[in-house]
């Protein structure tokens, strides 16, 4: 037997709500489980309970409530002993928004109860009030953290060893507003073994010319997936003084810090990529470069990419969701690095709904269902930063056209399972088959992304 996480917890992996519109996101956790098999599914035996305390007393957590100053963890969720092994998957099971069949928080400790009434245990709060957070099937199957989202590889628990495990909600990427106005949880989670000193990555985003702090800059920690493309593991916005802090982080994990910004006055900043940053690093002041007008009086704002996604199964249209990303590439030590661009507000990229109710453009496959997306992005080439001797320095951005690649991943609206073959599509072309070039203050239409074989 081996002792496992005394510090299983949820840290502040998202210090501001998406678009600044949410003040609280309440979820009620009733179970955390782990499995040694990377291919175990919802019905497989062998899932081990990591926090049995939750089974008898579910805990409601506000994902946007910041920990006390000097602390990393938002909530300590429990501990237990379990068989030694390499645990490949983790899942969180939330309490459903229904009459509970077992233990549940009291009405006094359930922040969703008074404003919504009834048996609601998961909700979001914005300027218009409190709204139920739809879990779809996830209340039964759990919120999955598959092998690729466990930082540093499988959770290794040796006999007699104590392991601290951290679970991080990327709150900014986990909330979807449906077309009918309802809110749905589509969780973006990571996990990993953390050290007791809970080291993180921190710094301050500043203007490269004035050195003034940039509030509301978008900062992400990214790591390469199996295809070699950097994906967002954690995301937050800088505070009023331009500071950010990701804490705790998995032991031995190395991230690329990718950031950009859009000021309230409409000035966009280039993406800055600081590669290979290890936990425990304070990057200090990270300079961001403001958009330079192409000509006198030209826009210094972002550019916009718009496009259409279609889905078909044989000759019949198919209803899918699609998550859309904007990608750029930089050269780091003579090697190309493709990363995910943090999107600016007014983007419509998460869970783009492809249904029969959306009009299709001329030339779309006959019988296909359609959906449209909008990506608001920097209209400038990315910059590479280097951290050395306690200081972050940057290179000049490349000259020439600002080129993008758009990627869409198809999922099932009900379960978030993949459902098309292939399940991912990319394009680096615009609607005229020319390179996908973005210009400040202008809109570029991307080539259509057509999904086939959708069930």
PDB file of N, CA and C in Angstrom, residues 302-351:
ATOM      1  N   UNK A 302      -6.310  44.445 -33.449  1.00  0.00           N
ATOM      2  CA  UNK A 302      -6.126  43.061 -33.897  1.00  0.00           C
ATOM      3  C   UNK A 302      -6.710  42.849 -35.283  1.00  0.00           C
ATOM      4  N   UNK A 303      -6.493  41.675 -35.812  1.00  0.00           N
ATOM      5  CA  UNK A 303      -7.153  41.246 -37.033  1.00  0.00           C
ATOM      6  C   UNK A 303      -8.171  40.173 -36.706  1.00  0.00           C
ATOM      7  N   UNK A 304      -9.008  39.856 -37.667  1.00  0.00           N
ATOM      8  CA  UNK A 304     -10.074  38.881 -37.457  1.00  0.00           C
ATOM      9  C   UNK A 304     -10.041  37.831 -38.560  1.00  0.00           C
ATOM     10  N   UNK A 305     -10.164  36.576 -38.142  1.00  0.00           N
ATOM     11  CA  UNK A 305     -10.317  35.461 -39.083  1.00  0.00           C
ATOM     12  C   UNK A 305     -11.725  34.918 -38.919  1.00  0.00           C
ATOM     13  N   UNK A 306     -12.454  34.828 -40.011  1.00  0.00           N
ATOM     14  CA  UNK A 306     -13.777  34.219 -39.992  1.00  0.00           C
ATOM     15  C   UNK A 306     -13.785  33.027 -40.935  1.00  0.00           C
ATOM     16  N   UNK A 307     -14.616  32.049 -40.622  1.00  0.00           N
ATOM     17  CA  UNK A 307     -14.671  30.877 -41.477  1.00  0.00           C
ATOM     18  C   UNK A 307     -15.897  30.036 -41.223  1.00  0.00           C
ATOM     19  N   UNK A 308     -16.060  29.033 -42.064  1.00  0.00           N
ATOM     20  CA  UNK A 308     -17.206  28.126 -41.999  1.00  0.00           C
ATOM     21  C   UNK A 308     -16.721  26.701 -41.799  1.00  0.00           C
ATOM     22  N   UNK A 309     -17.459  25.955 -40.988  1.00  0.00           N
ATOM     23  CA  UNK A 309     -17.219  24.529 -40.772  1.00  0.00           C
ATOM     24  C   UNK A 309     -18.445  23.775 -41.246  1.00  0.00           C
ATOM     25  N   UNK A 310     -18.247  22.711 -42.002  1.00  0.00           N
ATOM     26  CA  UNK A 310     -19.363  21.874 -42.445  1.00  0.00           C
ATOM     27  C   UNK A 310     -19.178  20.459 -41.924  1.00  0.00           C
ATOM     28  N   UNK A 311     -20.296  19.731 -41.801  1.00  0.00           N
ATOM     29  CA  UNK A 311     -20.252  18.342 -41.322  1.00  0.00           C
ATOM     30  C   UNK A 311     -21.287  17.530 -42.069  1.00  0.00           C
ATOM     31  N   UNK A 312     -20.879  16.336 -42.481  1.00  0.00           N
ATOM     32  CA  UNK A 312     -21.769  15.477 -43.253  1.00  0.00           C
ATOM     33  C   UNK A 312     -21.456  14.017 -42.955  1.00  0.00           C
ATOM     34  N   UNK A 313     -22.466  13.186 -43.030  1.00  0.00           N
ATOM     35  CA  UNK A 313     -22.313  11.739 -42.893  1.00  0.00           C
ATOM     36  C   UNK A 313     -22.939  11.116 -44.128  1.00  0.00           C
ATOM     37  N   UNK A 314     -22.088  10.713 -45.070  1.00  0.00           N
ATOM     38  CA  UNK A 314     -22.622  10.247 -46.349  1.00  0.00           C
ATOM     39  C   UNK A 314     -23.198  11.416 -47.120  1.00  0.00           C
ATOM     40  N   UNK A 315     -24.511  11.403 -47.302  1.00  0.00           N
ATOM     41  CA  UNK A 315     -25.182  12.513 -47.984  1.00  0.00           C
ATOM     42  C   UNK A 315     -26.037  13.335 -47.033  1.00  0.00           C
ATOM     43  N   UNK A 316     -26.033  12.969 -45.753  1.00  0.00           N
ATOM     44  CA  UNK A 316     -26.875  13.663 -44.772  1.00  0.00           C
ATOM     45  C   UNK A 316     -26.026  14.559 -43.880  1.00  0.00           C
ATOM     46  N   UNK A 317     -26.595  15.698 -43.509  1.00  0.00           N
ATOM     47  CA  UNK A 317     -25.901  16.599 -42.610  1.00  0.00           C
ATOM     48  C   UNK A 317     -25.728  15.996 -41.231  1.00  0.00           C
ATOM     49  N   UNK A 318     -24.699  16.425 -40.522  1.00  0.00           N
ATOM     50  CA  UNK A 318     -24.415  15.917 -39.174  1.00  0.00           C
ATOM     51  C   UNK A 318     -24.284  17.088 -38.213  1.00  0.00           C
ATOM     52  N   UNK A 319     -24.821  16.911 -37.004  1.00  0.00           N
ATOM     53  CA  UNK A 319     -24.712  17.924 -35.954  1.00  0.00           C
ATOM     54  C   UNK A 319     -23.482  17.631 -35.106  1.00  0.00           C
ATOM     55  N   UNK A 320     -22.565  18.593 -35.056  1.00  0.00           N
ATOM     56  CA  UNK A 320     -21.351  18.433 -34.260  1.00  0.00           C
ATOM     57  C   UNK A 320     -21.047  19.739 -33.533  1.00  0.00           C
ATOM     58  N   UNK A 321     -20.155  19.659 -32.557  1.00  0.00           N
ATOM     59  CA  UNK A 321     -19.492  20.830 -32.001  1.00  0.00           C
ATOM     60  C   UNK A 321     -18.075  20.847 -32.558  1.00  0.00           C
ATOM     61  N   UNK A 322     -17.502  22.022 -32.678  1.00  0.00           N
ATOM     62  CA  UNK A 322     -16.123  22.133 -33.141  1.00  0.00           C
ATOM     63  C   UNK A 322     -15.389  23.161 -32.296  1.00  0.00           C
ATOM     64  N   UNK A 323     -14.224  22.776 -31.801  1.00  0.00           N
ATOM     65  CA  UNK A 323     -13.346  23.705 -31.093  1.00  0.00           C
ATOM     66  C   UNK A 323     -12.309  24.214 -32.086  1.00  0.00           C
ATOM     67  N   UNK A 324     -12.215  25.523 -32.225  1.00  0.00           N
ATOM     68  CA  UNK A 324     -11.368  26.127 -33.248  1.00  0.00           C
ATOM     69  C   UNK A 324     -10.203  26.856 -32.587  1.00  0.00           C
ATOM     70  N   UNK A 325      -9.013  26.675 -33.139  1.00  0.00           N
ATOM     71  CA  UNK A 325      -7.808  27.319 -32.614  1.00  0.00           C
ATOM     72  C   UNK A 325      -7.085  28.056 -33.731  1.00  0.00           C
ATOM     73  N   UNK A 326      -6.365  29.102 -33.345  1.00  0.00           N
ATOM     74  CA  UNK A 326      -5.471  29.808 -34.263  1.00  0.00           C
ATOM     75  C   UNK A 326      -4.041  29.438 -33.899  1.00  0.00           C
ATOM     76  N   UNK A 327      -3.244  29.093 -34.891  1.00  0.00           N
ATOM     77  CA  UNK A 327      -1.868  28.663 -34.664  1.00  0.00           C
ATOM     78  C   UNK A 327      -0.897  29.587 -35.394  1.00  0.00           C
ATOM     79  N   UNK A 328       0.244  29.856 -34.764  1.00  0.00           N
ATOM     80  CA  UNK A 328       1.354  30.541 -35.400  1.00  0.00           C
ATOM     81  C   UNK A 328       2.628  29.743 -35.150  1.00  0.00           C
ATOM     82  N   UNK A 329       3.694  30.102 -35.879  1.00  0.00           N
ATOM     83  CA  UNK A 329       4.962  29.385 -35.767  1.00  0.00           C
ATOM     84  C   UNK A 329       6.110  30.373 -35.593  1.00  0.00           C
ATOM     85  N   UNK A 330       7.025  30.037 -34.680  1.00  0.00           N
ATOM     86  CA  UNK A 330       8.255  30.809 -34.503  1.00  0.00           C
ATOM     87  C   UNK A 330       9.435  29.857 -34.621  1.00  0.00           C
ATOM     88  N   UNK A 331      10.619  30.426 -34.771  1.00  0.00           N
ATOM     89  CA  UNK A 331      11.842  29.631 -34.806  1.00  0.00           C
ATOM     90  C   UNK A 331      12.586  29.802 -33.489  1.00  0.00           C
ATOM     91  N   UNK A 332      12.835  28.681 -32.817  1.00  0.00           N
ATOM     92  CA  UNK A 332      13.555  28.677 -31.550  1.00  0.00           C
ATOM     93  C   UNK A 332      14.782  27.794 -31.715  1.00  0.00           C
ATOM     94  N   UNK A 333      15.963  28.403 -31.649  1.00  0.00           N
ATOM     95  CA  UNK A 333      17.222  27.652 -31.801  1.00  0.00           C
ATOM     96  C   UNK A 333      17.200  26.801 -33.066  1.00  0.00           C
ATOM     97  N   UNK A 334      16.832  27.421 -34.177  1.00  0.00           N
ATOM     98  CA  UNK A 334      16.804  26.799 -35.507  1.00  0.00           C
ATOM     99  C   UNK A 334      15.721  25.743 -35.661  1.00  0.00           C
ATOM    100  N   UNK A 335      14.827  25.636 -34.684  1.00  0.00           N
ATOM    101  CA  UNK A 335      13.735  24.664 -34.746  1.00  0.00           C
ATOM    102  C   UNK A 335      12.403  25.398 -34.759  1.00  0.00           C
ATOM    103  N   UNK A 336      11.491  24.951 -35.621  1.00  0.00           N
ATOM    104  CA  UNK A 336      10.171  25.571 -35.695  1.00  0.00           C
ATOM    105  C   UNK A 336       9.308  25.129 -34.519  1.00  0.00           C
ATOM    106  N   UNK A 337       8.630  26.072 -33.913  1.00  0.00           N
ATOM    107  CA  UNK A 337       7.719  25.806 -32.809  1.00  0.00           C
ATOM    108  C   UNK A 337       6.351  26.363 -33.173  1.00  0.00           C
ATOM    109  N   UNK A 338       5.369  25.474 -33.301  1.00  0.00           N
ATOM    110  CA  UNK A 338       4.000  25.893 -33.582  1.00  0.00           C
ATOM    111  C   UNK A 338       3.225  25.907 -32.276  1.00  0.00           C
ATOM    112  N   UNK A 339       2.525  27.004 -32.022  1.00  0.00           N
ATOM    113  CA  UNK A 339       1.852  27.188 -30.743  1.00  0.00           C
ATOM    114  C   UNK A 339       0.425  27.677 -30.963  1.00  0.00           C
ATOM    115  N   UNK A 340      -0.364  27.603 -29.899  1.00  0.00           N
ATOM    116  CA  UNK A 340      -1.748  28.069 -29.917  1.00  0.00           C
ATOM    117  C   UNK A 340      -1.791  29.531 -29.497  1.00  0.00           C
ATOM    118  N   UNK A 341      -2.408  30.359 -30.321  1.00  0.00           N
ATOM    119  CA  UNK A 341      -2.479  31.794 -30.054  1.00  0.00           C
ATOM    120  C   UNK A 341      -3.604  32.080 -29.059  1.00  0.00           C
ATOM    121  N   UNK A 342      -3.319  32.748 -27.936  1.00  0.00           N
ATOM    122  CA  UNK A 342      -4.400  33.153 -27.032  1.00  0.00           C
ATOM    123  C   UNK A 342      -5.337  34.122 -27.750  1.00  0.00           C
ATOM    124  N   UNK A 343      -6.627  33.813 -27.740  1.00  0.00           N
ATOM    125  CA  UNK A 343      -7.601  34.592 -28.499  1.00  0.00           C
ATOM    126  C   UNK A 343      -8.096  35.784 -27.699  1.00  0.00           C
ATOM    127  N   UNK A 344      -8.384  36.863 -28.414  1.00  0.00           N
ATOM    128  CA  UNK A 344      -8.919  38.064 -27.791  1.00  0.00           C
ATOM    129  C   UNK A 344     -10.431  37.961 -27.638  1.00  0.00           C
ATOM    130  N   UNK A 345     -11.008  38.816 -26.756  1.00  0.00           N
ATOM    131  CA  UNK A 345     -12.469  38.837 -26.606  1.00  0.00           C
ATOM    132  C   UNK A 345     -13.176  39.058 -27.941  1.00  0.00           C
ATOM    133  N   UNK A 346     -14.414  38.607 -28.000  1.00  0.00           N
ATOM    134  CA  UNK A 346     -15.292  38.618 -29.171  1.00  0.00           C
ATOM    135  C   UNK A 346     -14.974  37.494 -30.142  1.00  0.00           C
ATOM    136  N   UNK A 347     -14.024  36.627 -29.773  1.00  0.00           N
ATOM    137  CA  UNK A 347     -13.813  35.414 -30.564  1.00  0.00           C
ATOM    138  C   UNK A 347     -14.952  34.439 -30.303  1.00  0.00           C
ATOM    139  N   UNK A 348     -15.341  33.702 -31.310  1.00  0.00           N
ATOM    140  CA  UNK A 348     -16.310  32.612 -31.181  1.00  0.00           C
ATOM    141  C   UNK A 348     -15.616  31.361 -31.680  1.00  0.00           C
ATOM    142  N   UNK A 349     -14.984  30.635 -30.753  1.00  0.00           N
ATOM    143  CA  UNK A 349     -14.109  29.545 -31.158  1.00  0.00           C
ATOM    144  C   UNK A 349     -14.344  28.256 -30.404  1.00  0.00           C
ATOM    145  N   UNK A 350     -14.908  28.324 -29.209  1.00  0.00           N
ATOM    146  CA  UNK A 350     -15.119  27.129 -28.397  1.00  0.00           C
ATOM    147  C   UNK A 350     -16.520  26.591 -28.628  1.00  0.00           C
ATOM    148  N   UNK A 351     -16.609  25.313 -28.937  1.00  0.00           N
ATOM    149  CA  UNK A 351     -17.899  24.664 -29.162  1.00  0.00           C
ATOM    150  C   UNK A 351     -18.731  25.383 -30.217  1.00  0.00           C
TER     151      UNK A 351
END
